Amino acid sequence: MVASVCAVGVLGVPVAAEAKKTQKAAPTLAAAEARSTGDTGQATAAAEVRKATKPYCARYKCIALTFDDGPWPYTPQLLDTLKKHKAKATFFLLGRKVGSRAELTRRIVDEGHEVGNHTWDHPDLTTLSNEEILDEMTRTSEVIDEAIGRAPTMMRPPNGATDDRVTQLMAELALPQILWTGSTLDWQSRDTAVITKKTLKLAKRDGVILLHDIVPETVKAIPTVLKTLEKQHYRFVTITTLLQGRELRGGEIYPPRSK
């Protein structure tokens, strides 16, 4: 209050006049639309205001590239490429690797990417006891929390192997299960050209593509993938951005599997 009084005293500008000036400088959407009739400039301004209020992936053609099984010695090269293209991705990390690469894990997050829990040692969760599943998950969440200061809020079951029991346990841990709309099977081909072609074929709006940063040929394929998809007007985003504000329930599978 004192600052306001002093400003008025020094400048001699009534507060009401300042408020009126501010209103003129920043018209509301309703005002912009009301004045848009017969005025192309005002119509464009109103359209821009409407566009800015939509979620990012409602405005742009988004795709989520996801990388499993790291962090690994090839991950820094991948991060360099993503940074060059201003692309964001989601990394599903193995707890045992985070434990020995905490600094690299922090770099992933510091550069705007998202991380998820991919178990401690990559087992098929459907073959484990409840206690073993919980141990795989909690140990990994704890080591990620130690590395970056917060626990992951999503997980990916190794090989996409889940069932009703695993789903119930993930619900108890409040961890949604993130699968994919397309898998490149890069770990099988180990061929840069094949991985590039497969990734581009799988690309679609709001797609979730499964890749691995432990496969060197995948890391080599990403520059061409990004350049090509950029020309098709794709934006590379994290899973959270792709969800456009929607919050997944613990245990919920996303993208949902076709029935």
Short mmCIF file of C-alpha atoms in Angstrom, two decimals:
data_model
loop_
_atom_site.label_atom_id
_atom_site.label_comp_id
_atom_site.label_asym_id
_atom_site.label_seq_id
_atom_site.Cartn_x
_atom_site.Cartn_y
_atom_site.Cartn_z
CA MET A 1 0.00 0.00 0.00
CA VAL A 2 2.83 2.40 0.88
CA ALA A 3 4.52 1.73 -2.45
CA SER A 4 1.29 2.57 -4.29
CA VAL A 5 0.85 5.84 -2.44
CA CYS A 6 4.46 6.86 -3.06
CA ALA A 7 4.17 6.08 -6.76
CA VAL A 8 1.07 8.21 -7.08
CA GLY A 9 2.62 11.04 -5.12
CA VAL A 10 5.76 11.14 -7.24
CA LEU A 11 4.21 10.58 -10.67
CA GLY A 12 0.91 12.31 -10.13
CA VAL A 13 -1.00 9.56 -12.03
CA PRO A 14 -4.38 8.55 -10.54
CA VAL A 15 -4.69 4.84 -9.80
CA ALA A 16 -8.01 4.66 -11.64
CA ALA A 17 -6.41 6.07 -14.77
CA GLU A 18 -3.63 3.49 -14.59
CA ALA A 19 -6.17 0.66 -14.26
CA LYS A 20 -8.09 1.99 -17.26
CA LYS A 21 -4.88 2.16 -19.31
CA THR A 22 -4.01 -1.44 -18.38
CA GLN A 23 -7.43 -2.64 -19.46
CA LYS A 24 -6.95 -1.05 -22.88
CA ALA A 25 -3.50 -2.62 -23.28
CA ALA A 26 -4.68 -6.18 -22.51
CA PRO A 27 -8.16 -6.82 -23.98
CA THR A 28 -9.99 -9.94 -22.94
CA LEU A 29 -10.94 -12.70 -25.35
CA ALA A 30 -14.58 -11.56 -25.23
CA ALA A 31 -13.60 -7.99 -26.07
CA ALA A 32 -11.32 -9.09 -28.89
CA GLU A 33 -14.08 -11.22 -30.40
CA ALA A 34 -16.67 -8.44 -30.00
CA ARG A 35 -14.53 -6.05 -32.04
CA SER A 36 -13.48 -8.64 -34.61
CA THR A 37 -16.52 -8.28 -36.88
CA GLY A 38 -15.35 -6.82 -40.17
CA ASP A 39 -11.82 -6.37 -38.82
CA THR A 40 -9.31 -9.01 -39.93
CA GLY A 41 -6.64 -7.83 -37.49
CA GLN A 42 -8.94 -8.09 -34.47
CA ALA A 43 -10.25 -11.47 -35.65
CA THR A 44 -6.69 -12.77 -35.84
CA ALA A 45 -5.94 -11.48 -32.36
CA ALA A 46 -9.02 -13.18 -30.95
CA ALA A 47 -8.06 -16.45 -32.65
CA GLU A 48 -4.59 -16.25 -31.13
CA VAL A 49 -6.06 -15.76 -27.66
CA ARG A 50 -8.32 -18.80 -28.12
CA LYS A 51 -5.42 -20.89 -29.41
CA ALA A 52 -3.21 -20.01 -26.46
CA THR A 53 -5.81 -21.31 -24.00
CA LYS A 54 -5.80 -24.83 -25.48
CA PRO A 55 -3.46 -27.58 -24.15
CA TYR A 56 -0.15 -27.74 -26.01
CA CYS A 57 -0.92 -30.99 -27.83
CA ALA A 58 -4.34 -29.72 -28.89
CA ARG A 59 -2.52 -26.88 -30.63
CA TYR A 60 0.39 -28.86 -32.06
CA LYS A 61 1.09 -32.26 -33.60
CA CYS A 62 2.72 -34.07 -30.69
CA ILE A 63 4.57 -37.36 -30.39
CA ALA A 64 6.28 -38.94 -27.38
CA LEU A 65 9.58 -40.72 -27.93
CA THR A 66 10.35 -43.01 -24.99
CA PHE A 67 13.63 -44.72 -24.16
CA ASP A 68 13.95 -47.82 -21.96
CA ASP A 69 16.61 -49.59 -19.90
CA GLY A 70 19.04 -46.71 -19.23
CA PRO A 71 20.78 -44.68 -18.17
CA TRP A 72 23.68 -46.07 -20.19
CA PRO A 73 26.98 -44.82 -21.70
CA TYR A 74 25.13 -43.98 -24.95
CA THR A 75 22.60 -41.77 -23.16
CA PRO A 76 24.74 -38.57 -23.16
CA GLN A 77 25.01 -38.67 -26.97
CA LEU A 78 21.23 -39.05 -27.20
CA LEU A 79 20.73 -36.13 -24.80
CA ASP A 80 23.03 -33.97 -26.95
CA THR A 81 20.90 -34.75 -30.01
CA LEU A 82 17.62 -34.07 -28.23
CA LYS A 83 18.96 -30.77 -26.91
CA LYS A 84 20.09 -29.69 -30.37
CA HIS A 85 16.55 -30.23 -31.68
CA LYS A 86 14.82 -28.83 -28.56
CA ALA A 87 13.08 -32.18 -28.24
CA LYS A 88 11.80 -33.65 -24.98
CA ALA A 89 11.49 -37.36 -24.24
CA THR A 90 10.61 -39.79 -21.48
CA PHE A 91 13.15 -42.23 -20.06
CA PHE A 92 12.10 -45.38 -18.22
CA LEU A 93 15.06 -46.19 -16.01
CA LEU A 94 16.38 -49.33 -14.36
CA GLY A 95 17.12 -48.85 -10.67
CA ARG A 96 20.42 -50.72 -10.70
CA LYS A 97 21.72 -48.42 -13.46
CA VAL A 98 20.52 -45.24 -11.77
CA GLY A 99 22.46 -46.28 -8.68
CA SER A 100 25.75 -46.05 -10.55
CA ARG A 101 24.79 -43.12 -12.80
CA ALA A 102 23.05 -40.66 -10.52
CA GLU A 103 24.71 -37.66 -12.18
CA LEU A 104 23.54 -38.76 -15.62
CA THR A 105 20.04 -39.28 -14.23
CA ARG A 106 20.07 -35.71 -12.94
CA ARG A 107 21.17 -34.47 -16.34
CA ILE A 108 18.17 -36.15 -17.97
CA VAL A 109 15.79 -34.30 -15.68
CA ASP A 110 17.72 -31.02 -15.69
CA GLU A 111 17.40 -30.88 -19.48
CA GLY A 112 13.61 -31.09 -19.30
CA HIS A 113 13.01 -34.77 -19.88
CA GLU A 114 10.79 -37.05 -17.83
CA VAL A 115 11.79 -40.24 -16.01
CA GLY A 116 9.77 -43.28 -15.04
CA ASN A 117 10.28 -46.48 -13.05
CA HIS A 118 11.23 -49.50 -15.19
CA THR A 119 11.94 -51.85 -12.24
CA TRP A 120 15.29 -52.59 -10.63
CA ASP A 121 16.50 -55.41 -12.85
CA HIS A 122 14.04 -55.77 -15.78
CA PRO A 123 12.15 -58.93 -14.79
CA ASP A 124 8.82 -60.12 -16.15
CA LEU A 125 6.63 -58.82 -13.32
CA THR A 126 3.87 -61.35 -14.00
CA THR A 127 6.22 -64.17 -12.94
CA LEU A 128 7.15 -62.65 -9.57
CA SER A 129 5.48 -62.82 -6.17
CA ASN A 130 3.75 -59.73 -4.81
CA GLU A 131 6.65 -59.10 -2.46
CA GLU A 132 9.19 -59.36 -5.29
CA ILE A 133 7.21 -56.97 -7.48
CA LEU A 134 6.96 -54.40 -4.69
CA ASP A 135 10.68 -54.72 -3.99
CA GLU A 136 11.54 -54.14 -7.68
CA MET A 137 9.39 -51.03 -7.77
CA THR A 138 10.12 -49.44 -4.40
CA ARG A 139 13.89 -49.86 -4.63
CA THR A 140 13.86 -48.19 -8.03
CA SER A 141 11.63 -45.31 -6.94
CA GLU A 142 13.86 -44.75 -3.92
CA VAL A 143 17.12 -44.63 -5.90
CA ILE A 144 15.58 -42.26 -8.46
CA ASP A 145 14.34 -40.07 -5.60
CA GLU A 146 17.86 -40.01 -4.16
CA ALA A 147 19.29 -38.98 -7.54
CA ILE A 148 16.83 -36.24 -8.58
CA GLY A 149 15.01 -35.31 -5.39
CA ARG A 150 11.63 -36.80 -6.26
CA ALA A 151 10.16 -40.21 -6.95
CA PRO A 152 8.81 -41.09 -10.41
CA THR A 153 5.07 -40.82 -10.95
CA MET A 154 4.75 -43.48 -13.66
CA MET A 155 6.19 -46.86 -14.58
CA ARG A 156 6.62 -49.13 -17.56
CA PRO A 157 6.46 -52.91 -17.07
CA PRO A 158 9.41 -54.63 -18.79
CA ASN A 159 8.32 -56.02 -22.16
CA GLY A 160 4.86 -54.60 -21.46
CA ALA A 161 4.15 -57.67 -19.32
CA THR A 162 1.30 -56.89 -16.95
CA ASP A 163 -1.88 -58.51 -15.69
CA ASP A 164 -4.65 -57.86 -13.18
CA ARG A 165 -2.40 -58.63 -10.21
CA VAL A 166 0.40 -56.35 -11.38
CA THR A 167 -2.16 -53.66 -12.16
CA GLN A 168 -3.57 -53.88 -8.62
CA LEU A 169 -0.10 -53.56 -7.10
CA MET A 170 0.68 -50.55 -9.29
CA ALA A 171 -2.60 -49.02 -8.13
CA GLU A 172 -1.43 -49.42 -4.54
CA LEU A 173 1.83 -47.68 -5.45
CA ALA A 174 -0.08 -44.93 -7.34
CA LEU A 175 1.93 -45.65 -10.51
CA PRO A 176 0.18 -45.62 -13.91
CA GLN A 177 1.49 -48.16 -16.44
CA ILE A 178 2.83 -46.51 -19.60
CA LEU A 179 2.93 -48.74 -22.65
CA TRP A 180 3.18 -47.60 -26.31
CA THR A 181 1.37 -47.24 -29.60
CA GLY A 182 4.33 -48.69 -31.50
CA SER A 183 7.55 -50.55 -30.73
CA THR A 184 10.56 -50.24 -33.01
CA LEU A 185 11.99 -53.58 -31.83
CA ASP A 186 15.35 -51.83 -32.07
CA TRP A 187 16.94 -54.27 -29.66
CA GLN A 188 16.33 -57.02 -32.21
CA SER A 189 17.41 -55.39 -35.46
CA ARG A 190 20.44 -53.45 -34.16
CA ASP A 191 20.47 -51.69 -37.55
CA THR A 192 20.39 -47.89 -37.78
CA ALA A 193 18.62 -47.77 -41.15
CA VAL A 194 15.99 -50.29 -40.06
CA ILE A 195 15.37 -48.48 -36.77
CA THR A 196 15.03 -45.15 -38.57
CA LYS A 197 12.56 -46.55 -41.09
CA LYS A 198 10.51 -48.34 -38.42
CA THR A 199 10.31 -45.28 -36.16
CA LEU A 200 9.15 -43.05 -39.00
CA LYS A 201 6.54 -45.63 -40.03
CA LEU A 202 5.17 -45.80 -36.48
CA ALA A 203 5.00 -42.02 -36.07
CA LYS A 204 1.52 -40.57 -35.65
CA ARG A 205 -0.10 -37.73 -33.77
CA ASP A 206 -0.23 -38.45 -30.01
CA GLY A 207 1.81 -41.59 -30.59
CA VAL A 208 4.05 -43.17 -27.94
CA ILE A 209 7.07 -44.82 -29.54
CA LEU A 210 9.19 -47.42 -27.72
CA LEU A 211 12.98 -47.18 -28.23
CA HIS A 212 16.07 -48.04 -26.17
CA ASP A 213 18.99 -45.75 -25.35
CA ILE A 214 21.07 -48.85 -24.58
CA VAL A 215 21.11 -49.65 -28.33
CA PRO A 216 23.87 -47.59 -30.02
CA GLU A 217 22.22 -47.92 -33.44
CA THR A 218 19.09 -46.30 -32.00
CA VAL A 219 21.07 -43.33 -30.72
CA LYS A 220 22.60 -42.97 -34.20
CA ALA A 221 19.15 -43.13 -35.81
CA ILE A 222 17.59 -40.35 -33.75
CA PRO A 223 19.10 -37.34 -35.61
CA THR A 224 17.50 -38.46 -38.89
CA VAL A 225 14.26 -39.33 -37.12
CA LEU A 226 14.02 -35.88 -35.54
CA LYS A 227 14.92 -34.02 -38.74
CA THR A 228 12.37 -35.96 -40.77
CA LEU A 229 9.53 -35.62 -38.28
CA GLU A 230 10.28 -31.92 -37.79
CA LYS A 231 9.57 -31.44 -41.49
CA GLN A 232 6.21 -33.12 -40.86
CA HIS A 233 5.55 -30.52 -38.12
CA TYR A 234 5.81 -32.86 -35.14
CA ARG A 235 6.59 -31.59 -31.64
CA PHE A 236 8.52 -33.99 -29.38
CA VAL A 237 7.07 -34.05 -25.88
CA THR A 238 7.05 -35.98 -22.61
CA ILE A 239 4.26 -38.33 -21.62
CA THR A 240 2.92 -35.76 -19.16
CA THR A 241 2.68 -33.10 -21.88
CA LEU A 242 1.01 -35.59 -24.20
CA LEU A 243 -1.69 -36.20 -21.58
CA GLN A 244 -2.80 -32.54 -21.87
CA GLY A 245 -3.54 -32.14 -18.17
CA ARG A 246 -5.22 -35.49 -17.68
CA GLU A 247 -4.11 -37.35 -14.53
CA LEU A 248 -3.83 -41.11 -14.82
CA ARG A 249 -4.94 -43.36 -11.98
CA GLY A 250 -2.48 -45.69 -10.29
CA GLY A 251 -2.36 -48.93 -12.27
CA GLU A 252 -4.13 -47.39 -15.29
CA ILE A 253 -2.70 -48.48 -18.64
CA TYR A 254 -1.85 -45.73 -21.13
CA PRO A 255 -2.15 -45.72 -24.05
CA PRO A 256 -5.05 -48.13 -23.51
CA ARG A 257 -4.68 -51.48 -25.18
CA SER A 258 -7.13 -52.26 -27.95
CA LYS A 259 -9.75 -54.80 -26.97
#
